[in-house]
Coordinates of C-alpha atoms in Angstrom, one line a residue:
X1 CA 0.0 0.0 0.0
X2 CA 1.6 3.2 -1.1
X3 CA 1.5 6.5 0.7
X4 CA -0.6 8.0 -2.2
X5 CA -3.1 5.1 -2.0
X6 CA -3.4 5.5 1.8
X7 CA -3.9 9.2 1.4
X8 CA -6.5 8.5 -1.3
X9 CA -8.4 6.1 1.0
X10 CA -8.4 8.6 3.9
X11 CA -9.6 11.3 1.6
X12 CA -12.4 9.0 0.4
X13 CA -13.3 8.1 4.0
X14 CA -13.7 11.8 4.8
X15 CA -15.9 12.3 1.8
X16 CA -18.0 9.2 2.4
X17 CA -18.4 10.1 6.1
X18 CA -19.8 13.5 5.1
X19 CA -22.1 12.0 2.5
X20 CA -23.4 9.4 4.9
X21 CA -24.0 11.9 7.6
X22 CA -26.0 14.1 5.2
X23 CA -27.9 11.1 3.9
X24 CA -28.8 9.8 7.3
X25 CA -29.8 13.3 8.5
X26 CA -32.2 13.5 5.5
X27 CA -33.5 10.0 6.3
X28 CA -34.2 11.0 9.9
X29 CA -36.1 14.1 8.8
X30 CA -38.1 12.2 6.2
X31 CA -39.0 9.5 8.7
X32 CA -40.2 12.2 11.1
X33 CA -42.5 13.9 8.6
X34 CA -43.9 10.8 6.7
X35 CA -45.9 8.0 8.1
X36 CA -44.6 4.4 7.7
X37 CA -45.5 2.7 4.5
X38 CA -45.2 3.7 0.8
X39 CA -44.6 7.4 1.4
X40 CA -41.7 6.9 3.8
X41 CA -40.3 4.0 1.6
X42 CA -40.3 6.3 -1.5
X43 CA -38.5 9.0 0.5
X44 CA -35.8 6.6 1.8
X45 CA -35.2 4.5 -1.3
X46 CA -32.7 7.0 -2.8
X47 CA -30.6 6.7 0.4
X48 CA -30.8 2.9 0.3
X49 CA -29.5 2.9 -3.3
X50 CA -26.8 5.3 -2.3
X51 CA -25.6 2.9 0.4
X52 CA -25.1 0.2 -2.2
X53 CA -22.6 2.4 -4.1
X54 CA -20.5 3.4 -1.1
X55 CA -17.9 0.6 -1.3
X56 CA -17.0 1.6 -4.9
X57 CA -15.5 4.8 -3.4
X58 CA -12.6 2.8 -1.9
X59 CA -9.7 0.9 -3.3
X60 CA -8.6 -1.4 -0.5
X61 CA -10.3 -4.6 0.7
X62 CA -10.4 -3.3 4.3
X63 CA -12.4 -0.2 3.5
X64 CA -14.6 -1.8 0.9
X65 CA -15.5 -4.7 3.2
X66 CA -16.1 -2.6 6.2
X67 CA -18.3 0.0 4.3
X68 CA -20.1 -2.9 2.6
X69 CA -21.0 -4.6 5.9
X70 CA -21.8 -1.4 7.9
X71 CA -23.7 0.6 5.2
X72 CA -24.7 -1.6 2.3
X73 CA -26.0 -4.5 4.3
X74 CA -26.9 -3.3 7.8
X75 CA -27.6 0.3 7.0
X76 CA -29.9 -0.4 4.1
X77 CA -31.8 -3.0 6.0
X78 CA -32.3 -0.7 8.9
X79 CA -33.6 2.0 6.6
X80 CA -36.0 -0.4 5.0
X81 CA -37.3 -1.4 8.5
X82 CA -37.6 2.3 9.3
X83 CA -39.8 2.7 6.2
X84 CA -42.1 0.0 7.6
X85 CA -42.1 1.6 11.1
X86 CA -40.0 -1.0 12.8
X87 CA -36.4 -1.9 13.6
X88 CA -33.8 -0.1 15.7
X89 CA -34.1 3.4 14.1
X90 CA -36.5 6.0 15.5
X91 CA -36.9 9.6 14.2
X92 CA -37.1 10.6 17.9
X93 CA -33.4 9.7 18.4
X94 CA -30.9 12.5 18.7
X95 CA -29.2 13.2 15.4
X96 CA -25.8 11.7 16.4
X97 CA -27.6 8.6 17.9
X98 CA -29.6 8.1 14.7
X99 CA -26.6 8.5 12.4
X100 CA -24.5 6.1 14.5
X101 CA -27.2 3.6 14.8
X102 CA -27.9 3.7 11.1
X103 CA -24.3 3.7 9.9
X104 CA -22.6 1.4 12.4
X105 CA -23.2 -2.2 13.7
X106 CA -24.8 -0.6 16.8
X107 CA -27.9 -1.5 18.8
X108 CA -28.4 1.0 21.5
X109 CA -29.6 0.1 25.0
X110 CA -30.4 1.9 28.1
X111 CA -27.2 2.2 30.1
X112 CA -26.8 1.3 33.7
X113 CA -24.0 2.0 36.1
X114 CA -22.9 -1.6 36.0
X115 CA -22.8 -1.6 32.2
X116 CA -20.8 1.6 32.1
X117 CA -18.2 0.3 34.5
X118 CA -17.5 -2.7 32.3
X119 CA -17.4 -1.1 28.9
X120 CA -14.1 0.8 29.2
X121 CA -12.3 -2.3 30.4
X122 CA -13.5 -4.8 27.8
X123 CA -13.2 -2.7 24.7
X124 CA -9.6 -1.7 24.9
X125 CA -8.6 -5.1 26.3
X126 CA -10.1 -6.8 23.3
X127 CA -8.5 -4.3 20.9
X128 CA -5.1 -5.0 22.4
X129 CA -5.6 -8.7 22.2
X130 CA -6.8 -8.7 18.6
X131 CA -4.1 -6.1 17.7
X132 CA -1.5 -8.6 19.0
X133 CA -3.0 -11.7 17.3
X134 CA -3.8 -10.4 13.9
X135 CA -0.2 -9.4 12.9
X136 CA 0.9 -12.9 13.9
X137 CA -1.8 -14.3 11.6
X138 CA -0.7 -12.0 8.8
X139 CA 2.9 -13.0 9.3
X140 CA 1.9 -16.7 9.1
X141 CA 0.3 -16.2 5.7
X142 CA 3.8 -15.9 4.3
X143 CA 4.3 -19.6 5.0
X144 CA 1.0 -20.8 3.6
X145 CA 2.7 -22.6 0.7
X146 CA 4.3 -25.0 3.2
X147 CA 0.9 -25.6 5.0
X148 CA -1.7 -28.1 4.1
X149 CA -5.2 -27.0 3.0
X150 CA -6.7 -27.4 6.4
X151 CA -4.0 -25.4 8.2
X152 CA -4.5 -22.5 5.7
X153 CA -8.3 -22.6 6.2
X154 CA -7.9 -22.7 10.0
X155 CA -5.7 -19.6 9.6
X156 CA -8.6 -17.9 7.7
X157 CA -11.0 -18.9 10.4
X158 CA -8.8 -17.2 13.1
X159 CA -8.3 -14.2 10.9
X160 CA -12.1 -13.7 10.4
X161 CA -12.9 -14.2 14.1
X162 CA -10.2 -11.8 15.4
X163 CA -10.8 -9.2 12.6
X164 CA -14.5 -9.0 13.3
X165 CA -13.9 -8.9 17.1
X166 CA -11.4 -6.1 16.6
X167 CA -13.8 -4.2 14.4
X168 CA -16.7 -4.5 16.8
X169 CA -14.5 -3.8 19.9
X170 CA -13.3 -0.6 18.2
X171 CA -16.8 0.5 17.4
X172 CA -17.9 -0.3 20.9
X173 CA -15.1 1.8 22.4
X174 CA -15.7 4.8 20.2
X175 CA -19.4 4.7 20.8
X176 CA -19.0 4.4 24.6
X177 CA -16.0 6.6 25.3
X178 CA -16.5 9.4 22.7
X179 CA -20.3 9.6 22.5
X180 CA -21.3 8.2 25.9
X181 CA -23.6 5.7 24.3
X182 CA -24.1 2.1 25.3
X183 CA -24.4 -0.7 22.7
X184 CA -25.4 -4.4 23.2
X185 CA -22.6 -6.9 22.8
X186 CA -22.1 -8.3 19.3
X187 CA -20.3 -11.5 20.0
X188 CA -21.0 -13.9 22.9
X189 CA -18.5 -16.7 23.1
X190 CA -19.4 -18.4 19.8
X191 CA -17.1 -21.3 20.6
X192 CA -19.6 -22.3 23.3
X193 CA -22.5 -22.7 20.9
X194 CA -24.4 -25.9 21.5
X195 CA -26.5 -25.8 18.2
X196 CA -26.6 -24.0 14.9
X197 CA -29.5 -21.9 16.2
X198 CA -27.4 -21.0 19.2
X199 CA -24.4 -20.1 17.1
X200 CA -26.1 -18.0 14.4
X201 CA -28.9 -16.5 16.5
X202 CA -27.4 -15.9 19.9
X203 CA -23.6 -15.9 19.8
X204 CA -22.0 -14.8 16.5
X205 CA -22.2 -11.3 14.9
X206 CA -25.5 -10.6 16.7
X207 CA -26.2 -7.4 14.8
X208 CA -27.0 -9.5 11.7
X209 CA -29.7 -11.7 13.3
X210 CA -31.2 -8.7 15.1
X211 CA -31.7 -7.2 11.6
X212 CA -32.7 -10.3 9.7
X213 CA -35.4 -11.3 12.3
X214 CA -37.7 -8.4 11.7
X215 CA -36.9 -7.9 8.1
X216 CA -37.0 -11.5 6.8
X217 CA -37.8 -14.1 9.3
X218 CA -40.9 -12.7 11.0
X219 CA -42.7 -11.6 7.8
X220 CA -42.0 -14.9 6.0
X221 CA -42.9 -17.0 9.1
X222 CA -46.2 -15.1 9.4
X223 CA -47.2 -16.2 5.8
X224 CA -45.4 -19.5 5.2
X225 CA -44.4 -20.9 8.6
X226 CA -41.3 -21.2 10.7
X227 CA -39.3 -23.5 8.4
X228 CA -39.8 -21.2 5.4
X229 CA -38.8 -18.2 7.6
X230 CA -35.6 -19.9 8.7
X231 CA -34.7 -20.9 5.1
X232 CA -35.5 -17.4 3.8
X233 CA -33.3 -15.8 6.5
X234 CA -30.3 -17.9 5.7
X235 CA -30.8 -17.5 2.0
X236 CA -30.8 -13.7 2.3
X237 CA -27.7 -13.9 4.6
X238 CA -26.0 -16.0 2.0
X239 CA -26.8 -13.6 -0.8
X240 CA -25.6 -10.6 1.2
X241 CA -22.4 -12.4 2.0
X242 CA -21.9 -13.0 -1.7
X243 CA -22.3 -9.3 -2.3
X244 CA -19.8 -8.5 0.5
X245 CA -17.3 -10.9 -1.2
X246 CA -17.9 -9.1 -4.5
X247 CA -17.2 -5.8 -3.0
X248 CA -14.0 -7.0 -1.3
X249 CA -12.5 -9.1 -4.2
X250 CA -14.2 -7.8 -7.3
X251 CA -14.9 -11.4 -8.4
X252 CA -18.4 -12.6 -9.6
X253 CA -20.4 -14.7 -7.0
X254 CA -19.7 -18.4 -7.2
X255 CA -22.8 -19.5 -5.2
X256 CA -20.7 -21.5 -2.7
X257 CA -21.2 -19.0 0.1
X258 CA -25.0 -19.0 -0.5
X259 CA -25.0 -22.8 -0.5
X260 CA -23.1 -22.7 2.8
X261 CA -25.8 -20.6 4.4
X262 CA -28.7 -22.4 2.8
X263 CA -27.3 -25.7 4.1
X264 CA -27.0 -24.2 7.6
X265 CA -30.5 -22.9 7.3
X266 CA -31.8 -26.4 6.4
X267 CA -29.9 -27.9 9.3
X268 CA -31.1 -25.2 11.7
X269 CA -34.7 -25.8 10.7
X270 CA -34.2 -29.6 11.3
X271 CA -32.7 -28.8 14.7
X272 CA -35.8 -26.7 15.5
X273 CA -38.1 -29.5 14.4
X274 CA -36.3 -32.0 16.6
X275 CA -36.2 -29.7 19.6
X276 CA -40.0 -29.2 19.3
X277 CA -40.6 -32.8 20.3
X278 CA -40.5 -33.1 24.1
X279 CA -38.8 -36.2 25.4
X280 CA -36.7 -36.8 22.3
X281 CA -33.0 -37.6 22.8
X282 CA -30.7 -34.6 23.4
X283 CA -26.9 -35.0 23.3
X284 CA -24.9 -33.9 26.3
X285 CA -23.9 -30.2 26.2
X286 CA -20.2 -31.0 25.7
X287 CA -21.0 -33.3 22.8
X288 CA -23.4 -30.8 21.3
X289 CA -20.8 -28.0 21.4
X290 CA -18.2 -30.3 19.8
X291 CA -20.6 -31.4 17.0
X292 CA -21.8 -27.8 16.3
X293 CA -18.2 -26.4 16.0
X294 CA -17.2 -29.4 13.9
X295 CA -20.1 -28.9 11.6
X296 CA -19.5 -25.1 11.2
X297 CA -15.7 -25.7 10.6
X298 CA -16.3 -28.6 8.2
X299 CA -18.9 -26.9 6.1
X300 CA -16.8 -23.7 6.2
X301 CA -13.8 -25.5 4.9
X302 CA -16.0 -27.0 2.2
X303 CA -18.1 -24.1 1.0
X304 CA -17.2 -20.8 2.7
X305 CA -13.5 -20.3 2.7
X306 CA -12.7 -21.7 -0.8
X307 CA -14.4 -18.6 -2.3
X308 CA -11.8 -16.5 -0.4
X309 CA -8.9 -18.6 -1.6
X310 CA -10.1 -18.5 -5.3
X311 CA -10.5 -14.7 -5.1
X312 CA -7.0 -14.2 -3.7
X313 CA -8.3 -12.4 -0.6
X314 CA -5.3 -13.6 1.5
X315 CA -2.8 -12.1 -0.9
X316 CA -4.7 -8.8 -1.0
X317 CA -4.8 -8.6 2.8
X318 CA -1.2 -9.5 3.1
X319 CA -0.1 -6.9 0.6
X320 CA -2.2 -4.2 2.3
X321 CA -0.9 -5.1 5.8
X322 CA 2.7 -5.2 4.6
X323 CA 2.1 -1.8 3.0
X324 CA 0.6 -0.5 6.2
X325 CA 3.7 -1.7 8.2
X326 CA 6.0 0.1 5.8
X327 CA 3.9 3.3 6.2
X328 CA 4.0 3.0 10.0
X329 CA 7.8 2.6 9.9
X330 CA 8.1 5.6 7.6
X331 CA 5.9 7.6 10.0
X332 CA 8.0 6.4 13.0
X333 CA 11.2 7.5 11.3
X334 CA 9.8 10.9 10.5
X335 CA 8.5 11.4 14.0
X336 CA 11.9 10.3 15.4
X337 CA 13.7 12.7 13.0
X338 CA 11.4 15.6 14.0
X339 CA 12.0 14.8 17.7
X340 CA 15.8 14.8 17.2
X341 CA 15.5 18.1 15.3
X342 CA 13.5 19.7 18.1
X343 CA 16.0 18.4 20.7
X344 CA 19.0 19.7 18.8
X345 CA 17.5 23.2 18.7
X346 CA 16.8 23.4 22.4

């Protein structure tokens, strides 16, 4: 990553931030003046379309992926829910609360003294942990040619987990420390999930299910039943993941990621059907956790991660991270030189 490219990305970030703030301010005003339904939807659709173009403003995988997840996926779904008069957004929210809730993976909650005391400790601690682990993962990518396929895919798994945790922890810290707002936790020990429903619905990347439940699952369930609602939810999640991969790698969708989520949706529906029968056999919790994680990892190695490998995402990330290290070294040398210059003149 060259200095010019980084400067261009930061400039694009400033412009995008200004555009998003203006667009969300308009969305709040329109929602306050129009009743839910067709009038509000018509007013908000231009903003929704705008959000789907935001990732094209960036050149690096990091900014394209982050803007795609925050704005194109979560932001557009939140606005569509707002058009229907539901979801986490309310025109009555203060402007900065509305913009943050619409633009970031944030679900606000009423804060208590106990919650406030915990937030400053957990956020920075997680940031430091992830900041220490991720460079080690990036360094390990250099030796992937000497690793077998499963070792490489395990490396991808760790990279995704710690990258998402770093991203959410950073957002949590900014929201809490700078804006004084509380947000609900977004990850809850996914390695303890005892079923697919537990993993996807209550432990992993919780902002996504909190948006898909009111926007996809509940409307479909009301018309076609629970199984159809579950399958539709996982199908939409798969399609949105395909879109995120397109933004990040500029490669056409392969369908593998959608197949991964449809498979998980079918298995989650089967889990729910089995659990609905009282008295039927249940595996011990330790066995259930082991089987769940094995299924997620096995199907991920089969369908999810190959799309990343084929698209060359690891090479892109490695090049960007190596470029970032060079830029940080250059900045450090400049800072040291400036410090020496100041010291010599005193």
